[in-house]
PDB file of C-alpha atoms in Angstrom:
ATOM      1  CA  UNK A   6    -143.514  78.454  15.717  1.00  0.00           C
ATOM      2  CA  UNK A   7    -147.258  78.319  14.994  1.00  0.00           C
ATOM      3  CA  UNK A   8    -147.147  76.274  18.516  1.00  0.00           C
ATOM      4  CA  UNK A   9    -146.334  79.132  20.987  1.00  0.00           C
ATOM      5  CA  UNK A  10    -148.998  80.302  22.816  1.00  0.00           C
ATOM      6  CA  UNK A  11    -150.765  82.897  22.198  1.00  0.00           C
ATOM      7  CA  UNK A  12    -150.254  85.272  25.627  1.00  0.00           C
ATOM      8  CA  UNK A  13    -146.295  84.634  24.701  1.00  0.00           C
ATOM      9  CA  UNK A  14    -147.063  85.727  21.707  1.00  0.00           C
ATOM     10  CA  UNK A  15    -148.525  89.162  23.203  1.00  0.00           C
ATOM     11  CA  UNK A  16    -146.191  89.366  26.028  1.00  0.00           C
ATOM     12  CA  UNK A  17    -143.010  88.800  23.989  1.00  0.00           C
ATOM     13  CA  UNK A  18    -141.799  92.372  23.547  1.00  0.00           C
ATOM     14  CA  UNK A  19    -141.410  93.708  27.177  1.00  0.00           C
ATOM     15  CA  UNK A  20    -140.096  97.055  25.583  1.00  0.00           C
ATOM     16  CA  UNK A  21    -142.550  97.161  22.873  1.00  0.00           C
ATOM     17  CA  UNK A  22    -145.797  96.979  25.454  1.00  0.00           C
ATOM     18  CA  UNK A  23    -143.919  99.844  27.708  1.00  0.00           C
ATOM     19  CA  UNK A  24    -144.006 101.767  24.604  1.00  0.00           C
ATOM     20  CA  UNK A  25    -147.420 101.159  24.110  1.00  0.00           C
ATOM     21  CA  UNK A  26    -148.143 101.685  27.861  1.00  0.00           C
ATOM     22  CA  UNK A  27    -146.856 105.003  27.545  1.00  0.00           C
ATOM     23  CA  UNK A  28    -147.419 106.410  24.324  1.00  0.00           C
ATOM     24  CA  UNK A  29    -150.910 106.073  25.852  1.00  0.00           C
ATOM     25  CA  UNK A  30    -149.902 107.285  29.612  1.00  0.00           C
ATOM     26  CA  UNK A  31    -148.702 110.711  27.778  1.00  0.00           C
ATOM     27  CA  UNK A  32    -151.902 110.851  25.452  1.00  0.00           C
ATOM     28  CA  UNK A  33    -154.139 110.596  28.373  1.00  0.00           C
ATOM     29  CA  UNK A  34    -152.118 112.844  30.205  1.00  0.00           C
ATOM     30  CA  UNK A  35    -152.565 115.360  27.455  1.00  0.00           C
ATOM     31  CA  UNK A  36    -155.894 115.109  27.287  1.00  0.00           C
ATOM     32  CA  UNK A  37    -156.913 115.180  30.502  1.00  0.00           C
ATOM     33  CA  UNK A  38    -154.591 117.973  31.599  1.00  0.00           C
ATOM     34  CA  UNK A  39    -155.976 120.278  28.786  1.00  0.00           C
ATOM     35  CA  UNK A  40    -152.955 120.879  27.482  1.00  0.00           C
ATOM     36  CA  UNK A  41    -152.972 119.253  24.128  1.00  0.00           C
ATOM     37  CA  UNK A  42    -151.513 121.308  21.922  1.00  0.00           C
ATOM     38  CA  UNK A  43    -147.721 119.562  22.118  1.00  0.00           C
ATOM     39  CA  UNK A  44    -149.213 116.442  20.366  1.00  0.00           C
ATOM     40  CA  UNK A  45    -151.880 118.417  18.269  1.00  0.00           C
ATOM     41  CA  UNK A  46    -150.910 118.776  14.380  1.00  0.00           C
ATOM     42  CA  UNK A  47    -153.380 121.653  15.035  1.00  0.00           C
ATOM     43  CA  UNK A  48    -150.384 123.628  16.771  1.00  0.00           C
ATOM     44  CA  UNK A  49    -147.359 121.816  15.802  1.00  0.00           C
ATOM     45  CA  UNK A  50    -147.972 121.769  11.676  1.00  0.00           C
ATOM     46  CA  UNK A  51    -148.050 125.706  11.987  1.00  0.00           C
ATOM     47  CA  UNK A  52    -147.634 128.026   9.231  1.00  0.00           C
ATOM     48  CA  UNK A  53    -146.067 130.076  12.218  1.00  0.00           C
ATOM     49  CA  UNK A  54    -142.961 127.997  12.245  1.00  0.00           C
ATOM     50  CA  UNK A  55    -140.173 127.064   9.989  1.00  0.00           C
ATOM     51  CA  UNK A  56    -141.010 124.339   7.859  1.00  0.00           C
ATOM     52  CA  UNK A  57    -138.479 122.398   8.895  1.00  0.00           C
ATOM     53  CA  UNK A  58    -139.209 122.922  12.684  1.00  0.00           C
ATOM     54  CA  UNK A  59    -142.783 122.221  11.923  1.00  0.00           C
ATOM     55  CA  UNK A  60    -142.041 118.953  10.702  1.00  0.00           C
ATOM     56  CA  UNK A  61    -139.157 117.947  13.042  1.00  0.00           C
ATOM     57  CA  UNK A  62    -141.486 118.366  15.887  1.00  0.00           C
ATOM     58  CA  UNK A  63    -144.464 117.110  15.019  1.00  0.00           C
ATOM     59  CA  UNK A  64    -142.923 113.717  13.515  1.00  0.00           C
ATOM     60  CA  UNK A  65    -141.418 113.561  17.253  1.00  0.00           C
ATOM     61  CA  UNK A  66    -145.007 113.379  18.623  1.00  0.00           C
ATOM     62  CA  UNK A  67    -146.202 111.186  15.534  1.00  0.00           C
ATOM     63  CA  UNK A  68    -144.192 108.667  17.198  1.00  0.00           C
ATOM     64  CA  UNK A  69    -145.917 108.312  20.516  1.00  0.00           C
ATOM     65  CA  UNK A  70    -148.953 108.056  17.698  1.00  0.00           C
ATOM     66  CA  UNK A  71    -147.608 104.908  16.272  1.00  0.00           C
ATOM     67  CA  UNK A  72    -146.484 103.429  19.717  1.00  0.00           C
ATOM     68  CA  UNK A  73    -150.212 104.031  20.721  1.00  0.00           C
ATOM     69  CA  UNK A  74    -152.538 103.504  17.863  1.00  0.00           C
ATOM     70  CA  UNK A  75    -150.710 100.656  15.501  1.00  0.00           C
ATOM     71  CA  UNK A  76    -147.996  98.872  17.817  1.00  0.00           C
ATOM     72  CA  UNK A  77    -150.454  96.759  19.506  1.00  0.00           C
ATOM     73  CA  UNK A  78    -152.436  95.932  16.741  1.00  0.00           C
ATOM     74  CA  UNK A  79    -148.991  94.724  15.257  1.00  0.00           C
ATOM     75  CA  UNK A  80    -147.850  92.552  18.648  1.00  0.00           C
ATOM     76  CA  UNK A  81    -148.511  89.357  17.141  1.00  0.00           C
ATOM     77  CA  UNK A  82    -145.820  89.930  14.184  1.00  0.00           C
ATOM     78  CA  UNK A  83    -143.542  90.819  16.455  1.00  0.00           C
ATOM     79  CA  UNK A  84    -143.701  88.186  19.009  1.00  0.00           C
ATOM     80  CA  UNK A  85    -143.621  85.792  15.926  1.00  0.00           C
ATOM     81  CA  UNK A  86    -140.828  87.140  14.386  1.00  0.00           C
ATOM     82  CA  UNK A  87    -138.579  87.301  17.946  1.00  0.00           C
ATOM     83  CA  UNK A  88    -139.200  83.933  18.368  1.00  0.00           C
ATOM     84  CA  UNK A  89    -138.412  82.974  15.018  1.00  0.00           C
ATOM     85  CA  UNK A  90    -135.327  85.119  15.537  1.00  0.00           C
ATOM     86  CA  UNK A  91    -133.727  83.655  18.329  1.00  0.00           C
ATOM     87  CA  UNK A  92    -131.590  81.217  16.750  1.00  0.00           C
ATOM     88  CA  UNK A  93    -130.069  83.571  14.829  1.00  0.00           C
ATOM     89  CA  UNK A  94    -126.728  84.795  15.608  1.00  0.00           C
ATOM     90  CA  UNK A  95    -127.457  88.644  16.600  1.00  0.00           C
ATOM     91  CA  UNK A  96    -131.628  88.205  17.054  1.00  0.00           C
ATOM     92  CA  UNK A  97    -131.759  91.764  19.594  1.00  0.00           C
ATOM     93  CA  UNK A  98    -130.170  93.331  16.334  1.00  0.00           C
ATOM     94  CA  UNK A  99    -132.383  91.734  14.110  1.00  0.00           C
ATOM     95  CA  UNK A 100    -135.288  92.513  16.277  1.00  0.00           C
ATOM     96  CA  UNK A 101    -134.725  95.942  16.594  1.00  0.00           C
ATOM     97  CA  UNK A 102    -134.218  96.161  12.734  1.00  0.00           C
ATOM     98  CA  UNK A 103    -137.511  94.255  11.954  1.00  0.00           C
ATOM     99  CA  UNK A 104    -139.299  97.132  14.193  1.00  0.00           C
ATOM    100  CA  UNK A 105    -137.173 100.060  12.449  1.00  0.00           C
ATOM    101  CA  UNK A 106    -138.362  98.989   9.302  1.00  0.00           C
ATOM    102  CA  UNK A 107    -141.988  99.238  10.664  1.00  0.00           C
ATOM    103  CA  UNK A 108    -141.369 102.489  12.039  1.00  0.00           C
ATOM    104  CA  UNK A 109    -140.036 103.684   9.041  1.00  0.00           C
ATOM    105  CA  UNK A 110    -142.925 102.948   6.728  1.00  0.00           C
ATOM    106  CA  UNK A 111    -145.022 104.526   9.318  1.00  0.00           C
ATOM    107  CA  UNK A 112    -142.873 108.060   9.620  1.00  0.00           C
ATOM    108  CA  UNK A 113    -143.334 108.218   5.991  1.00  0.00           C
ATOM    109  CA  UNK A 114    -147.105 108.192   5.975  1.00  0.00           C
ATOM    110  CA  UNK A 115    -146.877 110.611   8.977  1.00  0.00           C
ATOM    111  CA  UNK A 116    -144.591 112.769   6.899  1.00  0.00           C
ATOM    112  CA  UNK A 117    -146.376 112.568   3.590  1.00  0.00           C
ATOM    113  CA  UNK A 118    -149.584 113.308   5.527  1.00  0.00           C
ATOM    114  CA  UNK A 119    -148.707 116.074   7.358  1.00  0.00           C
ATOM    115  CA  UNK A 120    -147.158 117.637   3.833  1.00  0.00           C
ATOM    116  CA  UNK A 121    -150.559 117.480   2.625  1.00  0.00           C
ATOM    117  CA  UNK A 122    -152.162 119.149   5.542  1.00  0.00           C
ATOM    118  CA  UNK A 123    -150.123 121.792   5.149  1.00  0.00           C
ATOM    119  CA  UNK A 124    -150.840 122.407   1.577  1.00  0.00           C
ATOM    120  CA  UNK A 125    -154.709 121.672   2.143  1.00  0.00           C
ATOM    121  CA  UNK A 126    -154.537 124.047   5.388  1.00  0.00           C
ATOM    122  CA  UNK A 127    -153.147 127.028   3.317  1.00  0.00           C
ATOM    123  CA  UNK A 128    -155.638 126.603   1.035  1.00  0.00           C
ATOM    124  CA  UNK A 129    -158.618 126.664   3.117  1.00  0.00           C
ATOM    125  CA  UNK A 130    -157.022 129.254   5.152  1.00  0.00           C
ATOM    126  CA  UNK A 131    -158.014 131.675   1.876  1.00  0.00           C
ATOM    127  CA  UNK A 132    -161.295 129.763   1.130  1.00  0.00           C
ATOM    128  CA  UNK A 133    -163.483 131.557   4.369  1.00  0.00           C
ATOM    129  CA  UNK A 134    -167.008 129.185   3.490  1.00  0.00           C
ATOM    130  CA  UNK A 135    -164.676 125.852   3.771  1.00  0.00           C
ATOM    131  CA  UNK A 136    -162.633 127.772   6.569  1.00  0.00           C
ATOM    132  CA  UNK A 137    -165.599 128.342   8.644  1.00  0.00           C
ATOM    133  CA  UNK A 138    -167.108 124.429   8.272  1.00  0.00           C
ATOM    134  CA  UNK A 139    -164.438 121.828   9.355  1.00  0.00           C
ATOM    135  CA  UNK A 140    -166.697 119.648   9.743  1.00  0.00           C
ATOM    136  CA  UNK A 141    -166.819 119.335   5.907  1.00  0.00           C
ATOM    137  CA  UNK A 142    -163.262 118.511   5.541  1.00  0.00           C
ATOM    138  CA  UNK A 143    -163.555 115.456   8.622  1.00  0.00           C
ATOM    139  CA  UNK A 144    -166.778 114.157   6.886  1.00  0.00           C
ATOM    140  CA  UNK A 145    -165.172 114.116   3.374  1.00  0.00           C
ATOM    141  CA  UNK A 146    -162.298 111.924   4.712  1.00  0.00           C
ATOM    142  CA  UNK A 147    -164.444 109.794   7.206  1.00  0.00           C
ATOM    143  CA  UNK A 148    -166.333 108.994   3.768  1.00  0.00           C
ATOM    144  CA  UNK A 149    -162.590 108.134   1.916  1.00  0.00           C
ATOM    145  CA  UNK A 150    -161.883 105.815   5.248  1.00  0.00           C
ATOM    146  CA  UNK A 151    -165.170 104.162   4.798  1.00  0.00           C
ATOM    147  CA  UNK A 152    -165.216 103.443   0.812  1.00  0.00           C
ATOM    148  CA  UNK A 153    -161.461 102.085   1.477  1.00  0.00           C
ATOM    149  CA  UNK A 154    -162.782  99.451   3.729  1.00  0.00           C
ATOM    150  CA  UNK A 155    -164.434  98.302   0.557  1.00  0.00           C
ATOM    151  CA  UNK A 156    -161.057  98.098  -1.400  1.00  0.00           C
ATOM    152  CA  UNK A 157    -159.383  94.831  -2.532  1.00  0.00           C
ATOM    153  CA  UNK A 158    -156.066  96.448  -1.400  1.00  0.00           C
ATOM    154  CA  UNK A 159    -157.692  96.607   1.977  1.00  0.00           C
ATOM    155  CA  UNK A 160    -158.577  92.989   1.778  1.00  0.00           C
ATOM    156  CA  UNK A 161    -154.998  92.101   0.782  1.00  0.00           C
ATOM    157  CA  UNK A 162    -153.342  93.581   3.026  1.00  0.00           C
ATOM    158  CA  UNK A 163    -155.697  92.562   6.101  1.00  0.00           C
ATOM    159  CA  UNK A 164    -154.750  88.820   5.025  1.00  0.00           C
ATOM    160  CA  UNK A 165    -151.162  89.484   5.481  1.00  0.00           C
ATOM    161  CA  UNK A 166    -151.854  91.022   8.797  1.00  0.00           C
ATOM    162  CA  UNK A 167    -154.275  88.468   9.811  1.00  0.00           C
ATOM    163  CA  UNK A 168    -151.871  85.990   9.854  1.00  0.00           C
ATOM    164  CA  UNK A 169    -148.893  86.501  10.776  1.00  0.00           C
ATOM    165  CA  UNK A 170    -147.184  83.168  10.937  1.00  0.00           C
ATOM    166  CA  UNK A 171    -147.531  82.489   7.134  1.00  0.00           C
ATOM    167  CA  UNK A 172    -146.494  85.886   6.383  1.00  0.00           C
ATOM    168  CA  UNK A 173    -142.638  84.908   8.086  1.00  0.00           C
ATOM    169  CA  UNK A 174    -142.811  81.176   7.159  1.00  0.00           C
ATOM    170  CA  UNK A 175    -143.088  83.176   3.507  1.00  0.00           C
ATOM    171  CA  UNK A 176    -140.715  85.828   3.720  1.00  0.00           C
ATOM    172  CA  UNK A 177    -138.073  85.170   6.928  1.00  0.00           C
ATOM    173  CA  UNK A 178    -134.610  85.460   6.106  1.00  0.00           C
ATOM    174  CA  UNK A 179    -131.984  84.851   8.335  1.00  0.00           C
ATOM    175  CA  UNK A 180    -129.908  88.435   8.811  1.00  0.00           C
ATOM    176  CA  UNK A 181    -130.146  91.851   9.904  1.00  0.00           C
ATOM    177  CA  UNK A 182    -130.537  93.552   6.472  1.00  0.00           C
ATOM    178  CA  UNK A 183    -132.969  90.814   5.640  1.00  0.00           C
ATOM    179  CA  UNK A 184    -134.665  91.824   9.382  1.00  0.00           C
ATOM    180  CA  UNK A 185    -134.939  95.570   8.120  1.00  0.00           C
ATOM    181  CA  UNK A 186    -136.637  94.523   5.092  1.00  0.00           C
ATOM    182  CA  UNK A 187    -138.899  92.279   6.118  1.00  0.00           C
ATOM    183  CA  UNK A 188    -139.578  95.275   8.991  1.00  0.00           C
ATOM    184  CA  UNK A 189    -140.632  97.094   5.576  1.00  0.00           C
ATOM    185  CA  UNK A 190    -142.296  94.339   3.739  1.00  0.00           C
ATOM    186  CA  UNK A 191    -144.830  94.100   6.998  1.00  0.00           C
ATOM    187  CA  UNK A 192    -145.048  97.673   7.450  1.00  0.00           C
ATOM    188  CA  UNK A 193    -146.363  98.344   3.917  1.00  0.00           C
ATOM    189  CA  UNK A 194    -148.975  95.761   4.506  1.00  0.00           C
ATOM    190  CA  UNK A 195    -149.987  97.463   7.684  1.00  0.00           C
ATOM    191  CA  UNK A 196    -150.069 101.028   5.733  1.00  0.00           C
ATOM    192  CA  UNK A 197    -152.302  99.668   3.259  1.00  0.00           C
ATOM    193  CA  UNK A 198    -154.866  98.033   5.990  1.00  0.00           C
ATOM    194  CA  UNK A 199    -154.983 101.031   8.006  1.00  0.00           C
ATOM    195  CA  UNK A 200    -153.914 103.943   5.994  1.00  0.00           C
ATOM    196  CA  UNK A 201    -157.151 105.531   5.733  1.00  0.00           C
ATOM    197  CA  UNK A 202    -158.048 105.288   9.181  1.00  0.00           C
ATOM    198  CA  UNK A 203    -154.593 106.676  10.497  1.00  0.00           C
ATOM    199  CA  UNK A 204    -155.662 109.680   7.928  1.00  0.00           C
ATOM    200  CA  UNK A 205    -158.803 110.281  10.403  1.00  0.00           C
ATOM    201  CA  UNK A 206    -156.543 111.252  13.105  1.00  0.00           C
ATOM    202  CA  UNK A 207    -155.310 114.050  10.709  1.00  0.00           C
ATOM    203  CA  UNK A 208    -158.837 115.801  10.104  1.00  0.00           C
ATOM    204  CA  UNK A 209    -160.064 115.441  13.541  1.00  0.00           C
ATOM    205  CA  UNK A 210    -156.661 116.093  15.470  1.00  0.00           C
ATOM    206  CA  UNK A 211    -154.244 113.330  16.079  1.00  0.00           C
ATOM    207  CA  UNK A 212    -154.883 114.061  19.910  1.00  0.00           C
ATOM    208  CA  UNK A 213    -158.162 113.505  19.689  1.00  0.00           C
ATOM    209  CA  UNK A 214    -158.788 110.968  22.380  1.00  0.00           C
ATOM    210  CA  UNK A 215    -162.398 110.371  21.560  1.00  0.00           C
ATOM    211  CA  UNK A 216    -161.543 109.586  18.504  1.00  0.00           C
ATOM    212  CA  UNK A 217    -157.828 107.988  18.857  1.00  0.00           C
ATOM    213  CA  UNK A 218    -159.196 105.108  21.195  1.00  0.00           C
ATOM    214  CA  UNK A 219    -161.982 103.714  19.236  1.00  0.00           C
ATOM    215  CA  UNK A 220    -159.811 103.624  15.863  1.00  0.00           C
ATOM    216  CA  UNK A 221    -156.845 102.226  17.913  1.00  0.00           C
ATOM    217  CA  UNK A 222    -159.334  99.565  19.128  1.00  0.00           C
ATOM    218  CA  UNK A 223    -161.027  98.888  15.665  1.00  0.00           C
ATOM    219  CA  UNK A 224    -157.845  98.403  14.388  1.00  0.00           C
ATOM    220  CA  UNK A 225    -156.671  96.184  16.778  1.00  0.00           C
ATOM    221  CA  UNK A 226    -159.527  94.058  16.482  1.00  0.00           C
ATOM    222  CA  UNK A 227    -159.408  94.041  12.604  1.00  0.00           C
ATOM    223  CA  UNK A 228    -156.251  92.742  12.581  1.00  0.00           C
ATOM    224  CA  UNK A 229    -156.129  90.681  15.506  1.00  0.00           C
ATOM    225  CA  UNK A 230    -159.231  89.570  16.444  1.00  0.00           C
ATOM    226  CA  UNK A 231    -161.654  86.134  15.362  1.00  0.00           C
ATOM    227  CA  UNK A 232    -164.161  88.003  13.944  1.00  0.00           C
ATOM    228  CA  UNK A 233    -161.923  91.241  12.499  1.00  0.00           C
ATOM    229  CA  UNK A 234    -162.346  90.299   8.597  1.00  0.00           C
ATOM    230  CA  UNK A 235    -166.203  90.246   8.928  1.00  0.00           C
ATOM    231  CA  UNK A 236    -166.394  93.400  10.350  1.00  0.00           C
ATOM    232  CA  UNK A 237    -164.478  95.064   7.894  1.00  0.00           C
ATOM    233  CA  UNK A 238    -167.583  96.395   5.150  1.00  0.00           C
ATOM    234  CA  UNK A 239    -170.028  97.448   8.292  1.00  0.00           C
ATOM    235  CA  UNK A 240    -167.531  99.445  10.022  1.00  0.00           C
ATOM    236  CA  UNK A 241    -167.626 101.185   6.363  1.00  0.00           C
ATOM    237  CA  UNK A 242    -171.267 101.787   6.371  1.00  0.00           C
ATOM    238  CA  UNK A 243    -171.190 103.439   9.580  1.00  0.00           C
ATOM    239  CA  UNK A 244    -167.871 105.969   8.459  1.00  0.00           C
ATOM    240  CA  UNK A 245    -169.734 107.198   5.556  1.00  0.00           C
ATOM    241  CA  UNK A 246    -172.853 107.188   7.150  1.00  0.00           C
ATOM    242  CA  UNK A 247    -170.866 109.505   9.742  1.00  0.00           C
ATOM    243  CA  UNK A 248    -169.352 111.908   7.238  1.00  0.00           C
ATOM    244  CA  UNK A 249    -172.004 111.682   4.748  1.00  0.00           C
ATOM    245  CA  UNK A 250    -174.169 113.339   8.392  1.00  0.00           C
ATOM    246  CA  UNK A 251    -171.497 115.917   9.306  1.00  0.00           C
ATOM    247  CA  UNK A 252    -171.357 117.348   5.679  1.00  0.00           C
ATOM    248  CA  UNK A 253    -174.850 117.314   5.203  1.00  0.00           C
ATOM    249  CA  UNK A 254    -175.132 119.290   8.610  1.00  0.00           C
ATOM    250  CA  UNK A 255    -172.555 121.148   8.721  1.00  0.00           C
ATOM    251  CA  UNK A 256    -172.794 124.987   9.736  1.00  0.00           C
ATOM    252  CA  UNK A 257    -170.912 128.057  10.286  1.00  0.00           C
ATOM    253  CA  UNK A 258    -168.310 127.624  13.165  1.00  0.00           C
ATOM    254  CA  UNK A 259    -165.217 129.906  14.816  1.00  0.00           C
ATOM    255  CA  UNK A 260    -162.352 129.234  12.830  1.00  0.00           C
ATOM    256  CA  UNK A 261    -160.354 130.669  16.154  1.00  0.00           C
ATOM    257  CA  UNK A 262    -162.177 127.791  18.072  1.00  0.00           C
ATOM    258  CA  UNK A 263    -161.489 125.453  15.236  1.00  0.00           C
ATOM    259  CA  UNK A 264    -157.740 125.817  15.730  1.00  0.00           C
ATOM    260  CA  UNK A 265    -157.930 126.501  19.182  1.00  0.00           C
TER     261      UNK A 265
END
């Protein structure tokens, strides 16, 4: 396995890269057309709406998040694992239960995260100085993103993703229960590489293209790319640099343009 080569490797998911090719078709579309607000936690995490709605819809557009922003950065593992496999006796349904178990780790965060803003959003919504300076709340967790690329959990987990091949020769199991929980096993170490950066998306709008590319990308890279594990602390310095500047700077805005 640690023979194939490497553009099979990428190319080995047809359906996973349309996915990807999509997820990012629709989030340019959005962007570009204006119209937003369908993938925008902004509008769809609403204290308007049922809870219940609230969540069912917006975890609908979290996934086209996840097919965008940590699918590709996760190709490797998942060309890896199809080769590995394909000598088992059902590998499509073991394939498609590796990638469940991904995509369930990852609904979780976006569920858990989007319970928070909810909580966090009703109580700004009665706290007018915090209300009126966003830019403090995006700063504050651009500085959490940046101290957790400092983290030994973050270091940890980057090794797992960093190399895929040892992470199946260790844990592969023939089976499509054993598929699902490997799925799980890789997903977690994912979550705790990129956790904090997937909780940027949250403060500034997870269809925030200026920001959704370049963390998509630095992910990508971190996890995929010959230099990622070296660029780990300096992308750090430069997040909390960031947030560290908007709260320090931070003035008086529309909260109507704020959620608009």
């Amino acid at each position: 396995m640690a023979d194939i080569p490497a553009r099979r490797v990428w190319s080995a998911s047809p359906l996973v890269l349309t996915a990807i090719l999509l997820a990012w078709a629709l989030a340019l579309a959005s962007e570009f057309t204006g119209v937003p607000g369908w993938v925008h936690h902004h509008h769809l995490l609403s204290p308007d709406m049922a809870a219940w709605a609230s969540i069912g819809v917006f975890l609908a557009a979290w996934q086209i998040h996840i097919a965008a922003m940590m699918l590709p950065s996760t190709l490797p593992m998942i060309g890896h694992f199809r080769h590995m496999a394909a000598a088992q006796p059902r590998p499509v349904a073991a394939r498609s239960a590796f990638l469940m178990g991904y995509l369930i780790v990852w609904t979780g965060f976006g569920i858990a995260a989007s319970l928070t803003y909810l909580g966090v959003h009703a109580v700004i919504e009665h706290w007018h100085w915090l209300a009126s300076r966003p830019q403090v709340g995006v700063g504050g967790v651009l500085i959490l993103a940046g101290a957790f690329q400092f983290s030994g959990l973050k270091d940890r987990c980057m090794e797992k993703c960093r190399h895929p091949v040892a992470f199946l020769m260790a844990h592969y199991q023939r089976g499509v229960p054993a598929a699902l929980k490997l799925g799980l096993r890789h997903g977690l170490f994912c979550l705790g590489c990129c956790w904090a950066l997937m909780l940027v998306m949250f403060a500034v709008g997870i269809a925030n293209l200026a920001w959704m590319a370049p963390l998509a990308l630095l992910m990508l890279y971190e996890k995929t790319g010959s230099a990622g594990d070296k660029i780990v602390r300096p992308v750090g310095v430069v997040l909390i640099l960031i947030g560290l500047g908007m709260m320090m700077f931070a003035g008086p805005m529309s909260i109507e343009h704020h959620h608009g």
